[in-house]
Each structure stands twice: as C-alpha cells, then as structure tokens.
CSV table of C-alpha atoms and ligand atoms in Angstrom, one decimal:
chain,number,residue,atom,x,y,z
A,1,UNK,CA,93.5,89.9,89.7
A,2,UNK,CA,97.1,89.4,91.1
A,3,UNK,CA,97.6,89.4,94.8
A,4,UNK,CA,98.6,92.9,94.7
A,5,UNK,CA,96.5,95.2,96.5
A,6,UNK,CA,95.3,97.5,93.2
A,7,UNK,CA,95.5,94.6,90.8
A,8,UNK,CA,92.5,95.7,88.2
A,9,UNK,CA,89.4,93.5,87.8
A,10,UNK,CA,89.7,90.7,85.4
A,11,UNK,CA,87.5,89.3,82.3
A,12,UNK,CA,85.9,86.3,83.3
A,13,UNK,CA,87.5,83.2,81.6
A,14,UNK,CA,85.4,80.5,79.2
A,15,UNK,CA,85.5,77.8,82.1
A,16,UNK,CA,83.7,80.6,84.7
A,17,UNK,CA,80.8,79.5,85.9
A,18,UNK,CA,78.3,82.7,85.6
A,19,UNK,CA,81.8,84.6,86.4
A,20,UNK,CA,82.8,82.7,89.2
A,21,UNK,CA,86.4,80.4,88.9
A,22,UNK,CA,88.8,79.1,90.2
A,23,UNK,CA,93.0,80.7,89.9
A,24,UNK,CA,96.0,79.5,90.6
A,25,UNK,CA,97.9,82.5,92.9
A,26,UNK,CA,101.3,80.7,91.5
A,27,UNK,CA,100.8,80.0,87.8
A,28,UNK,CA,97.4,81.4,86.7
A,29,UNK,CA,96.1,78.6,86.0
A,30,UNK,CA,92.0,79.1,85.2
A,31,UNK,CA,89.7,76.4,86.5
A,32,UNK,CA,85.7,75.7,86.1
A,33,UNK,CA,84.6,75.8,89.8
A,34,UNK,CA,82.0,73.5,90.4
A,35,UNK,CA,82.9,70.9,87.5
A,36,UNK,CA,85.4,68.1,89.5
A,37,UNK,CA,86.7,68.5,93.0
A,38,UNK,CA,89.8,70.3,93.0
A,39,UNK,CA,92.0,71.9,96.1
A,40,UNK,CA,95.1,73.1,94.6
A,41,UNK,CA,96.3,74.1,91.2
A,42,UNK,CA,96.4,70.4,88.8
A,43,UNK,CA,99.5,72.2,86.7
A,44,UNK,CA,101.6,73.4,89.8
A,45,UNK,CA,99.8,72.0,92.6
A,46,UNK,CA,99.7,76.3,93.8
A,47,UNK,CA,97.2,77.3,95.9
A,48,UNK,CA,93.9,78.3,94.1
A,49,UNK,CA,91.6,81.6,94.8
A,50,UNK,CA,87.8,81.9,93.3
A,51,UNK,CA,87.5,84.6,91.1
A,52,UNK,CA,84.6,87.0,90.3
A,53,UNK,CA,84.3,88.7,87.1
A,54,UNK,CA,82.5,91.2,89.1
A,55,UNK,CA,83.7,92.3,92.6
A,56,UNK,CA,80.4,94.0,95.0
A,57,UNK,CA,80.9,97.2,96.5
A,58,UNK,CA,78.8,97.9,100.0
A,59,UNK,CA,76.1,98.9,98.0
A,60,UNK,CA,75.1,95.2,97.0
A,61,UNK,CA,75.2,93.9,100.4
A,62,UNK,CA,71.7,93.5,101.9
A,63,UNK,CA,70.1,91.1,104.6
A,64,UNK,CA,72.0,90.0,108.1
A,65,UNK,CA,75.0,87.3,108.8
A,66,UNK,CA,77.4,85.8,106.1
A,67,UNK,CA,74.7,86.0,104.1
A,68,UNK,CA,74.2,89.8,103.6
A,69,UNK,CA,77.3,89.2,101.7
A,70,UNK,CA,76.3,87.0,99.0
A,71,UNK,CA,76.7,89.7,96.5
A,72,UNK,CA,80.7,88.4,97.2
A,73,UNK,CA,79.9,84.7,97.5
A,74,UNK,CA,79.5,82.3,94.9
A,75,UNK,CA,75.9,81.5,95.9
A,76,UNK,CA,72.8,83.1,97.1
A,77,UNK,CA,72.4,80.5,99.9
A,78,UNK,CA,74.4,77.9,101.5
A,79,UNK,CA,73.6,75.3,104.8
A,80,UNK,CA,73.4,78.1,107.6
A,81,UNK,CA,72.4,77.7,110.8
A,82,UNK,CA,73.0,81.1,110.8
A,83,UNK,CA,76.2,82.6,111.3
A,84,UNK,CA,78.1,85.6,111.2
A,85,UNK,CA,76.8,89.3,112.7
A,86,UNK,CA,78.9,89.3,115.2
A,87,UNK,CA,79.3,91.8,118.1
A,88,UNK,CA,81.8,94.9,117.8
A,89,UNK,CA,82.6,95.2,121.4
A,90,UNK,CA,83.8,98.3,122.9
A,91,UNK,CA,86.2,97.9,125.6
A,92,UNK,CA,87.0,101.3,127.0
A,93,UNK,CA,89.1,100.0,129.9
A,94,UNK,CA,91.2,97.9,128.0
A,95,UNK,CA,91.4,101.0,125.6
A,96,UNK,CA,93.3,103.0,128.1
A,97,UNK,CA,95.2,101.0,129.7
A,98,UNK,CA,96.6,99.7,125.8
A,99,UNK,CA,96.8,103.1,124.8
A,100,UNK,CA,95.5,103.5,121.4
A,101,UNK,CA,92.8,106.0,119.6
A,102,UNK,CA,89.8,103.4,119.2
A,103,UNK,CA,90.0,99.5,120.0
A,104,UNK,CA,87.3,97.5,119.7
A,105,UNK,CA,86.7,93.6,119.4
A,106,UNK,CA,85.1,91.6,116.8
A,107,UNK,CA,84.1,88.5,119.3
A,108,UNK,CA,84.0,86.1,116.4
A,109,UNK,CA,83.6,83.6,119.0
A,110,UNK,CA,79.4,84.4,119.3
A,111,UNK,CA,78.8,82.4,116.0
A,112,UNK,CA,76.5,79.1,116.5
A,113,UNK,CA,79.2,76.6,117.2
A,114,UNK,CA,81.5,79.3,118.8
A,115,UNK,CA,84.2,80.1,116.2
A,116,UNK,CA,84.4,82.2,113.0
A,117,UNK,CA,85.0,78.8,111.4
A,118,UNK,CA,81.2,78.9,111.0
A,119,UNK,CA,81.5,81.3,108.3
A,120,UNK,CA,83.3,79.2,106.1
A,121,UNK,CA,81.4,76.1,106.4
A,122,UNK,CA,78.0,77.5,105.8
A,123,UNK,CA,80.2,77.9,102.0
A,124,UNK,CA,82.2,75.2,101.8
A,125,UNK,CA,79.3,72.7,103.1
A,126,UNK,CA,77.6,74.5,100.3
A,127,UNK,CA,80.0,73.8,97.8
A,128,UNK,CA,80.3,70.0,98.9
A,129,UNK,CA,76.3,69.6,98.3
A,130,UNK,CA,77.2,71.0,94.3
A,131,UNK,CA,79.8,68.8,93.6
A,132,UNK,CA,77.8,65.9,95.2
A,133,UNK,CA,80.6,64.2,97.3
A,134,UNK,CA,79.5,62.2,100.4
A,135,UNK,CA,82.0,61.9,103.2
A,136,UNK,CA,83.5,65.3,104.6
A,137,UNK,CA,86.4,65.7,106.6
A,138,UNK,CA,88.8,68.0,108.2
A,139,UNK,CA,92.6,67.9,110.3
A,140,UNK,CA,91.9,70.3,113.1
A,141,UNK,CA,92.7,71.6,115.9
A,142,UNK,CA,89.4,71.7,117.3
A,143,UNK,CA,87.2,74.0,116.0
A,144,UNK,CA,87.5,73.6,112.4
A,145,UNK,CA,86.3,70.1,113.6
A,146,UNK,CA,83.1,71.5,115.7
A,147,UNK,CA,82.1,73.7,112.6
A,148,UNK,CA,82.4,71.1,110.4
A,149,UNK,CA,80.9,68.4,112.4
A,150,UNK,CA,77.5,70.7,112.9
A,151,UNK,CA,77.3,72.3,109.3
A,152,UNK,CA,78.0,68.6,108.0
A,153,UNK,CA,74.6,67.6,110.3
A,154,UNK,CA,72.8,70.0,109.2
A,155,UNK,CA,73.5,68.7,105.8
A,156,UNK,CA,72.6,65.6,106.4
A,157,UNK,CA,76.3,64.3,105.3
A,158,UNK,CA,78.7,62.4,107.1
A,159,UNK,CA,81.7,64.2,108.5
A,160,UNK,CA,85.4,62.1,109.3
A,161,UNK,CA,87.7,64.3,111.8
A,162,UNK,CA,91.3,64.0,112.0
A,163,UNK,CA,92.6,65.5,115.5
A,164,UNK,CA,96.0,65.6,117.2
A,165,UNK,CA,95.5,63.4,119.9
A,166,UNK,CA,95.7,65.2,123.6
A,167,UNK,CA,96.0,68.6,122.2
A,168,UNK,CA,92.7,69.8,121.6
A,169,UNK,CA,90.3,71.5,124.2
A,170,UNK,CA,87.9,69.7,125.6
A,171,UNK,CA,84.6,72.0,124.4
A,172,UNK,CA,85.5,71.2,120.7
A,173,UNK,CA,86.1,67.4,121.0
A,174,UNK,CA,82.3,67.4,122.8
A,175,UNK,CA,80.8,69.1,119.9
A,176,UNK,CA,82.3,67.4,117.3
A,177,UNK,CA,81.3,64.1,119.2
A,178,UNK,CA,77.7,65.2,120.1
A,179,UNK,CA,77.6,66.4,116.4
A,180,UNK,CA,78.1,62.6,115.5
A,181,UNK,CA,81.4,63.4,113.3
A,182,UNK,CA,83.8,60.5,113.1
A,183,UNK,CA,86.6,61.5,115.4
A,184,UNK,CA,89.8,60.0,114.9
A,185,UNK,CA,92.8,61.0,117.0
A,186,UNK,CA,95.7,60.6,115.4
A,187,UNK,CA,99.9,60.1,117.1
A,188,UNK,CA,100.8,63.6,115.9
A,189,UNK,CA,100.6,67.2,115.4
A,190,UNK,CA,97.9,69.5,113.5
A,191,UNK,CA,100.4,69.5,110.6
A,192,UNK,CA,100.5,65.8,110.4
A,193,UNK,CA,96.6,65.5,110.3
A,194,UNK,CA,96.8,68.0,107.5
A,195,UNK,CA,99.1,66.0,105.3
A,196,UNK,CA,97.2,63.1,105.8
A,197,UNK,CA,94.1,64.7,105.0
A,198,UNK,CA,95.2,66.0,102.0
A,199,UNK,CA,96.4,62.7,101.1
A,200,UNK,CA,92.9,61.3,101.5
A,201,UNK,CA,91.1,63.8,99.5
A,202,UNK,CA,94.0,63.6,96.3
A,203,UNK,CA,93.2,59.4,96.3
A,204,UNK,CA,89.1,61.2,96.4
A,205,UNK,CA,88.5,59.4,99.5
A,206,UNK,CA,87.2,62.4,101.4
A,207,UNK,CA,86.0,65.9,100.8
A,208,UNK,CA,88.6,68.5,102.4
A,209,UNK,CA,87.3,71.2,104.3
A,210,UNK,CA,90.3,72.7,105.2
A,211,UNK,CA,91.2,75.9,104.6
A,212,UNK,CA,93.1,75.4,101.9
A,213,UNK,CA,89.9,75.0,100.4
A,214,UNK,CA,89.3,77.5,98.6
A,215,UNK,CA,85.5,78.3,99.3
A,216,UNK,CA,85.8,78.0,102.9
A,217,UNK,CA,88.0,81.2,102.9
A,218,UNK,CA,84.8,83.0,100.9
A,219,UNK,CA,82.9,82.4,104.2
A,220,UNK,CA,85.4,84.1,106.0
A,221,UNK,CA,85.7,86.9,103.6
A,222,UNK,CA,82.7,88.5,105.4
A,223,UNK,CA,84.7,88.9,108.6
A,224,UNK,CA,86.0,91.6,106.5
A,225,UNK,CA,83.0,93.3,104.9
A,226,UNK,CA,81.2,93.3,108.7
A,227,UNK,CA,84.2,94.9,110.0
A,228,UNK,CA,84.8,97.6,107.5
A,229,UNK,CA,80.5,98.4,107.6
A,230,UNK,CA,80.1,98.6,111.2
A,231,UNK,CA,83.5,100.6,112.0
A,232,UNK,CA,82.1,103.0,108.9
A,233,UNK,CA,78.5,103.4,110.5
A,234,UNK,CA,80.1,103.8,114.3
A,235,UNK,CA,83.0,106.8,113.3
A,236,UNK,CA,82.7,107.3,109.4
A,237,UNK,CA,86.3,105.8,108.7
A,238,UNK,CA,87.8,102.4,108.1
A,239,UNK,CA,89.8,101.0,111.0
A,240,UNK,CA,93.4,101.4,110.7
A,241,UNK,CA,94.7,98.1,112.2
A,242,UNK,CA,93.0,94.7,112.2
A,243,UNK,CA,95.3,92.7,114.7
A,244,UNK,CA,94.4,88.6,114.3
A,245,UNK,CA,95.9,85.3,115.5
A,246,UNK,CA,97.7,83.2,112.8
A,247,UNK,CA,97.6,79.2,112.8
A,248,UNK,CA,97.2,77.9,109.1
A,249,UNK,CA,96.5,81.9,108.1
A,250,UNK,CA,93.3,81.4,106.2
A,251,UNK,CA,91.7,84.2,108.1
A,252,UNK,CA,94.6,86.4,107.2
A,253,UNK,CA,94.3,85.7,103.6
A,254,UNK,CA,90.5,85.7,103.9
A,255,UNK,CA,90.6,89.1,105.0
A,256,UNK,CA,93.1,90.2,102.4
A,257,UNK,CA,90.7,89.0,99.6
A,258,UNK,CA,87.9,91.0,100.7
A,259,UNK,CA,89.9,94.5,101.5
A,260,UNK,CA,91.0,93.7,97.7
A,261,UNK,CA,87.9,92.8,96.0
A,262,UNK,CA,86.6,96.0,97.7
A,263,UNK,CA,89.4,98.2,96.0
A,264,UNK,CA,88.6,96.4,92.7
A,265,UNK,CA,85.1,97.4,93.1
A,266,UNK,CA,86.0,100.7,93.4
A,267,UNK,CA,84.7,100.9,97.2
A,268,UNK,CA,87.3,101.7,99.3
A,269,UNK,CA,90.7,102.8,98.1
A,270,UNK,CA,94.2,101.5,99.0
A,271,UNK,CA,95.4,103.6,101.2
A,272,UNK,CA,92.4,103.4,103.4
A,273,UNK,CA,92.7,99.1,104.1
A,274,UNK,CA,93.6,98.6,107.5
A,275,UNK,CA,97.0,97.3,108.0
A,276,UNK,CA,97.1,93.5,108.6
A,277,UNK,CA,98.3,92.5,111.9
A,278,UNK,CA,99.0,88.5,112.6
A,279,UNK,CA,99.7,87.6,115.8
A,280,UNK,CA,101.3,83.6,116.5
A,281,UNK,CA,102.2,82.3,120.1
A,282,UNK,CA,106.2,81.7,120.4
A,283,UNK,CA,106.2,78.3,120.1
A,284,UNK,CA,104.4,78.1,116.8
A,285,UNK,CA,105.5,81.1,115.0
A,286,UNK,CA,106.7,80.5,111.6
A,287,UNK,CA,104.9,83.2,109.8
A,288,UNK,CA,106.4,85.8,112.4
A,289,UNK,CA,109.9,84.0,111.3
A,290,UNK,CA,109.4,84.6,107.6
A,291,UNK,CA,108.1,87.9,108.5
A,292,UNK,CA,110.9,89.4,110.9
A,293,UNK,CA,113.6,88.0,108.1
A,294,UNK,CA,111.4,89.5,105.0
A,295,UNK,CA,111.2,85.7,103.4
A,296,UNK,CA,108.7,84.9,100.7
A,297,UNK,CA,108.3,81.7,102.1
A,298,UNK,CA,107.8,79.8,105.6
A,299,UNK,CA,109.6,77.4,107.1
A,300,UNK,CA,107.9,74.4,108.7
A,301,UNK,CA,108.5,73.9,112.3
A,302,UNK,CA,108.3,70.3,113.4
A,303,UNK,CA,108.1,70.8,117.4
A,304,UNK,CA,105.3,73.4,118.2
A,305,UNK,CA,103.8,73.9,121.8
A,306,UNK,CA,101.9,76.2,122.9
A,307,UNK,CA,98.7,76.5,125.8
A,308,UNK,CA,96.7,78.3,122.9
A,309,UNK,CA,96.2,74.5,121.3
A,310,UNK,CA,93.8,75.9,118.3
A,311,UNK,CA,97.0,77.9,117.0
A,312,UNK,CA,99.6,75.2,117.7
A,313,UNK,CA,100.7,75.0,114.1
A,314,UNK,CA,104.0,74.6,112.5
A,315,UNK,CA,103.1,74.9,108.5
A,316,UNK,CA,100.8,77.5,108.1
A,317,UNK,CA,99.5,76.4,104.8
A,318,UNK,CA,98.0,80.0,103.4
A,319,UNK,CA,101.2,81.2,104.2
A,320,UNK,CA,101.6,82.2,100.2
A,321,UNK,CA,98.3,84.2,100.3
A,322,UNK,CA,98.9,85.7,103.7
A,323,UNK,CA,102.2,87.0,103.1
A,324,UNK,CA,101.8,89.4,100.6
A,325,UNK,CA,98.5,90.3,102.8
A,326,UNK,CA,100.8,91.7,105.8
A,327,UNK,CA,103.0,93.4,103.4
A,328,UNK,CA,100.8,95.1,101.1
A,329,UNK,CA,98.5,96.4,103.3
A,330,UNK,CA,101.5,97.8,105.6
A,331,UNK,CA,100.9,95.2,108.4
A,332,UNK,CA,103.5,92.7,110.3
A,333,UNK,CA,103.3,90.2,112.8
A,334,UNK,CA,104.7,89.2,116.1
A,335,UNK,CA,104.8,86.3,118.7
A,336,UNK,CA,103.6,86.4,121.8
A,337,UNK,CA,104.4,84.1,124.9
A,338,UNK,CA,101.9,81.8,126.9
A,339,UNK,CA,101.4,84.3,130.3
A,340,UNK,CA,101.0,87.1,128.0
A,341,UNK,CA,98.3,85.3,126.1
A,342,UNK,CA,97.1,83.9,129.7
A,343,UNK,CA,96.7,87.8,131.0
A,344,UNK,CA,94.9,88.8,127.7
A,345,UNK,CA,92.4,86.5,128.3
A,346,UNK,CA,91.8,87.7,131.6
A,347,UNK,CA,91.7,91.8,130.4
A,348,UNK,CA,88.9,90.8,128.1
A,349,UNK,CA,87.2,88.5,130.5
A,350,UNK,CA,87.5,92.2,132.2
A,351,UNK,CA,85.6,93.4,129.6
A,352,UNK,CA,82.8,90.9,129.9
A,353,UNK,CA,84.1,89.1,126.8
A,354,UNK,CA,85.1,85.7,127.0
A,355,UNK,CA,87.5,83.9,124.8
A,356,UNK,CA,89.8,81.4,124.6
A,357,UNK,CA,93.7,81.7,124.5
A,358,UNK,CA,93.9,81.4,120.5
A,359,UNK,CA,91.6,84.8,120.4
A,360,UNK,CA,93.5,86.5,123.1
A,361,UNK,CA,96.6,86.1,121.3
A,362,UNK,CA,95.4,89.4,119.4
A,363,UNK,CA,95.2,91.4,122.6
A,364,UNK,CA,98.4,90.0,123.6
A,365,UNK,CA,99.9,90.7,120.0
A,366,UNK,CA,98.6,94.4,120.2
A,367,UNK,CA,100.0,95.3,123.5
A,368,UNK,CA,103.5,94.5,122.6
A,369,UNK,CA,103.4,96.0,119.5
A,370,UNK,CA,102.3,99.4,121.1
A,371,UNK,CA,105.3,99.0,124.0
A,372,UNK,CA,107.7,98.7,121.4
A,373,UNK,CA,105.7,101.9,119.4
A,374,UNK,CA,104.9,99.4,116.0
A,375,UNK,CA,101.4,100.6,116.7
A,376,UNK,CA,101.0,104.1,116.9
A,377,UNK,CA,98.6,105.9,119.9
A,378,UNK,CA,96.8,107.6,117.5
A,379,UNK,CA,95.2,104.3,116.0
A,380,UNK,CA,91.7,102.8,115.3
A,381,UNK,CA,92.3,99.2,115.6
A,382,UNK,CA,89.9,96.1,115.8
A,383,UNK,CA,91.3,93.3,117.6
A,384,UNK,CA,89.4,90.1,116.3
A,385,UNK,CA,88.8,87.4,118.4
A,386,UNK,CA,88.3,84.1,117.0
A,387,UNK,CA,86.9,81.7,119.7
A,388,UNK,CA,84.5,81.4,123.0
A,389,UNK,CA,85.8,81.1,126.2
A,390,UNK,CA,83.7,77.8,126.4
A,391,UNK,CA,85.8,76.2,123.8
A,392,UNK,CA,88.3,75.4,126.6
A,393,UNK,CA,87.4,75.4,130.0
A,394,UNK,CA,90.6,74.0,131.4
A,395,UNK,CA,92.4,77.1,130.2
A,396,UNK,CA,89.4,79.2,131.0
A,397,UNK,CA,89.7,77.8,135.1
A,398,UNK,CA,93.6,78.2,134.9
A,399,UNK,CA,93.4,81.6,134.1
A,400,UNK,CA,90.6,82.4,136.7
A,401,UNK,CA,90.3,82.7,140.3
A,402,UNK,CA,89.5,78.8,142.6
A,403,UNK,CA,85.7,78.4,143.7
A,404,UNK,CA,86.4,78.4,147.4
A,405,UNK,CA,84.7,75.5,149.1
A,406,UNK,CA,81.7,77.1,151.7
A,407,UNK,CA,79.1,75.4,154.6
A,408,UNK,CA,75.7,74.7,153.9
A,409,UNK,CA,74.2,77.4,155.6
A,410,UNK,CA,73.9,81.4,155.2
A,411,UNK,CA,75.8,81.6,158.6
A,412,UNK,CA,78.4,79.9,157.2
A,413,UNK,CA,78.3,82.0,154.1
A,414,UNK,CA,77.9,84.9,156.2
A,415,UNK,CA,81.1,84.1,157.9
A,416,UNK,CA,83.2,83.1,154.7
A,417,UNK,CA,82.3,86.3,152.9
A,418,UNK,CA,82.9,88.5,156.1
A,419,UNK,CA,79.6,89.8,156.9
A,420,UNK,CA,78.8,92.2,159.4
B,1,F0G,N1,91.8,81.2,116.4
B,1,F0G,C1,91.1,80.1,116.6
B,1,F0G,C2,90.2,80.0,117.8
B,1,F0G,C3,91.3,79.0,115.7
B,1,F0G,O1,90.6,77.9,116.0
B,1,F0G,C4,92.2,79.1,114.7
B,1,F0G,C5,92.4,78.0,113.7
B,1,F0G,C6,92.9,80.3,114.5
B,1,F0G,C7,92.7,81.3,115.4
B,1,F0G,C8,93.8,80.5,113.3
B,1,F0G,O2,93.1,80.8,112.2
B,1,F0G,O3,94.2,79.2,110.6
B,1,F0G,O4,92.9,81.1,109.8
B,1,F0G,O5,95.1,81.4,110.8
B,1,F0G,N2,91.9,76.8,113.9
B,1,F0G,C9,92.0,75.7,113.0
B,1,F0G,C10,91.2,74.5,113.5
B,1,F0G,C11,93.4,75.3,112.6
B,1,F0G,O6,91.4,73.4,113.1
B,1,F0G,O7,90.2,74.8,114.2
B,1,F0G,P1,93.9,80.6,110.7
C-alpha cells in the first residue's frame, strides 16, 4: 500500500508477522515487526508504517475504547487503563456564530491522563513489553510525557523524559512527576529533545516512544475509526472536514492511515474521506509553509514561540506522512495567531468544553478558514481537540475572568454581588 489514497491492499511479505510488518514510506523496505527494535527504515533511515495484509472494515470492530479497534491493531490487547471513547460534542452556539452545516468536537482531551496521546501508548507500551526492552522514554512537550509516564506505570517499566525546560505547562510536568517518570529538562527546544532522543534509542539506550514510532501512531488510528462511526450513526454520512492542530503531525498521519486502510477494505470510498485540515500556531508553522508553497518537504524552524507550548515545534517529524495526507484527501492547513487561539479557548469554554490552547488551535484554524471561504457553509466538519483545559492552568486563568476577592460574611457577599 503506497501513500496514495486508493493504493490496493498488498500480499503480506515472508518477514510478516501473522500479516503484520513493518514499510518503509521512502524505499519499500519490508521489516519483521516485533523481531529487533527498529524506528526508521535501516536501508534509508525513511520513516516506517505497519502494514496489514488485511485491512478491517467497520464490520470487525466490536467492544468500547481503542480497543473496539483491534481488528486494525497489531494486538488484541495492550496496557490500557482504558482509553479512547471519547465525547462528540455538539456545540450549536459555536455552530452559528462559525457558520458551517454541522460542527461538532471530538474532546480527545477526556482520555485518562487527558490527551489523545493515551491512544498511542496503550500500543506502543504494548509493543515495548514484546520486544522486551526496559527503560522507556520520550522528548515532549508535555503530554506525550504524562501519557507515557502513566502507561509506563502501569507497566511496571521505567520511563526517562526529555522536556524543554520552562516551556511546558504546569498540569503535564505534575503528572509525569507524580507518575515517577525520570524528568529531565533539557537547555532547548522540543526539537532538540527529539534529536537527542533519537540519538539515545540508535546507541539502544532507550526505547523511543515518540511518534515517529511507528505503533504509537496505530493507537491513534482509532481517533479516526470513532470519528467516522459516531458521525455515521448521528447523520448517516461521513464528516466532510476534520480540522486538527499540527506539532510533530503524527495525528495527521494517524488519521490518514486509517481513512486509507478503510478504503482498502472496501469500507468507505475515496471521495467520501473527510478532507484533512492542520492547523499550526504562527510561530511554529512549518507544515503551513510547505503547504502554502506546495513543497514536498518542510523546512525546520529553529526559533519557535508560541502560548500553545504542546505545539511549539519547529521540525514536524511525520511531516513525509502528513503531507500527502492534506493533499490527497483535498485538505490544507493554516496558522493561526496566539489571541485567536486565546478566544477559541474561551468559545468552547462557552460550550462547556474545556481545553487547552494546543486543542483550540482547531477552532481558531476553522474560523479563519471559513472568513476567507476555504471552508464552505454547507460543511459537516469535526473539530478535534487534543488536550484538557487542566493540562495548563496558567493559560486556562489568562484566558478567564479574576476571582474577585469578597468579606467573610453573606452581607458582604450580598453587597459585592448587588443584592436587593
Ligand atoms: N495537541 C496537543 C494537546 C499536543 O500535545 C500535541 C502534541 C499536538 C496537538 C500535536 O499533535 O504532534 O500529532 O501533530 N504533543 C506532543 C507532546 C509533541 O510531546 O506531547 P501531533
């Protein structure tokens, strides 16, 4: 299967592993999956994909969570705690005043530690246990790091954090600490945690968990499959639009991967994938770059900044899978500044639904794009929103109203409120 959106099932390979392995997306190369620890391509160093010889269609899915998927997974079970089954929120309001057919939000930020990086951990973690490697680790800017510190718990394995010191909300440093991962925090960016990472797990020091891993972007797969199934059983169609925030764009590629196995499989047909939408704050937008200026590759930005710190990213590693994701499914992307993030955040607060900045980017993204007519009024889209508001309470108090300090006494409330 090529990245193309119709590419055919394949054959499976003599290294598959009961029809599962591992691809190169740059040179074919075919890999056992589960024999050595692997993270890129050994011929061309490419970024690799697990293949099935046989993709599910909605038919094989049955149970709740990431699990119900496992049809599409390349285990029955994995380390859960659980995740996944996340809420398709309605937002009328915020439907309106956006002006679009059918919006709705996919609060990926109601999974056990708070993020839809859940999803890929209860895999990846999975995968670790099979190829029997001991110390886990992760660059991150912050809730990669939560996910893995609590799925590497549950484990019972020891977890090593790389973070870019200062720059990650405070919710996500407490859980990876109260998780008892390893937190170091390194003098520089996400990008630079990366590359070190990386460089750990080639010398076999470490187990990455990143996405470029592979597995974890199985996980996140389902985000797909639990989008396309409840949209189906609410209106009987496919969403048009799925509008997401970008940082290393495993999500994007994630959700690629799944709309493509589908088509494989026969269940849904090209035409009717929704159109991938990535959205990236302006001062870390180097897939939007690449996209506006039709490149097949990203530049890396050095200097990134932006108040939505979990997408403060300058080398979006999946950019090569992600790419042909917003192009062949007739998406784009766009950047979005801080106060337009900021005011997202408070529409869906609006909403009851509480997120932080990263998530609201979508919202954000999705506005502009229907001001400058990209996104039609006639659309179903599903804005998906990747973190909880508790994730970063600083932001969350910035963007809110001041508690106002009051007496002790329900005169003095009385007075302060303006009672009668
Ligand atoms: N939203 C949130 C809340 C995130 O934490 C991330 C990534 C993204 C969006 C971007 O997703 O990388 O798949 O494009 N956070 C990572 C981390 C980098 O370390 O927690 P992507």
């Amino acid at each position: 299967m090529s990245l193309s959106l119709d590419a055919p099932t394949q054959d499976a390979p003599s290294v598959a592993d009961d029809g599962v392995w591992l691809e190169c997306i740059a040179c074919g190369g075919q890999f056992a999956p589960f024999d050595d620890v692997r993270f890129t391509c050994d011929d061309c160093d490419g970024l690799l994909e697990v293949r099935y010889a046989d993709p599910p269609t909605f038919d094989d899915f049955a149970g709740e969570g990431v699990w119900r998927y496992a049809a599409a997974l390349p285990f029955e079970e994995g380390v859960s705690l659980p995740e996944g089954h996340t809420p398709l929120h309605e937002v009328p309001r915020l439907k309106e005043d956006v002006g679009v057919n059918r919006l709705r939000v996919k609060h990926e930020g109601m999974n056990p530690t708070g993020s839809f990086k859940d999803r890929g951990m209860t895999v990846g973690v999975r995968v670790a246990a099979e190829l029997g490697v001991d110390r886990l680790a992760c660059a991150s800017t912050g809730n990669t790091s939560a996910a893995l510190a609590a799925y590497g718990a549950r484990a019972g394995m020891e977890t090593l954090v790389l973070l870019p010191a200062g720059k990650v909300a405070a919710g996500k440093v407490a859980q990876a600490s109260l998780h008892d991962a390893r937190i170091l925090e390194v003098d520089g960016n996400f990008d630079t945690c990366l590359d070190i990472v990386q460089d750990l797990a080639n010398r076999g020091e470490v187990y990455l968990l990143n996405s470029l891993n592979p597995f974890r972007l199985e996980g996140q797969k389902t985000i797909g499959f639990e989008i396309l199934e409840e949209f189906r059983d609410d209106y009987g169609r496919f969403p048009d639009r799925i509008v997401l925030p970008v940082g290393n764009a495993g999500n994007t590629s994630a959700l690629f991967k799944a709309f493509r196995e589908l088509v494989a499989a026969g269940a849904m047909q090209p035409e009717e994938v929704p159109a991938l939408t990535g959205v990236q704050a302006a001062g870390a937008a180097p897939m939007v770059e690449a996209v506006e200026n039709g490149a097949d590759e990203v530049r890396r930005w050095e200097e990134v900044e932006t108040r939505a710190t979990a997408i403060r990213i300058g080398n979006p590693v999946n950019a090569p899978k992600a790419l042909p994701g917003i192009r062949e499914t007739g998406g784009t992307a766009v950047a979005v500044d801080d106060e337009a993030i900021t005011e997202a955040q408070r529409d869906l607060a609006r909403e009851g639904v509480g997120v932080e900045p990263a998530s609201a980017a979508s919202v954000a993204g999705l506005r502009k794009l229907r001001e400058q007519g990209v996104v039609d009024a006639d659309e179903d889209v599903v804005c998906l929103t990747t973190g909880h508001l508790l994730k970063d309470p600083d932001a969350a108090y910035e963007a809110g109203g001041d508690p106002e300090p009051v007496g002790g006494s329900t005169e003095a409330v009385r007075e302060h409120i303006g009672a009668e």
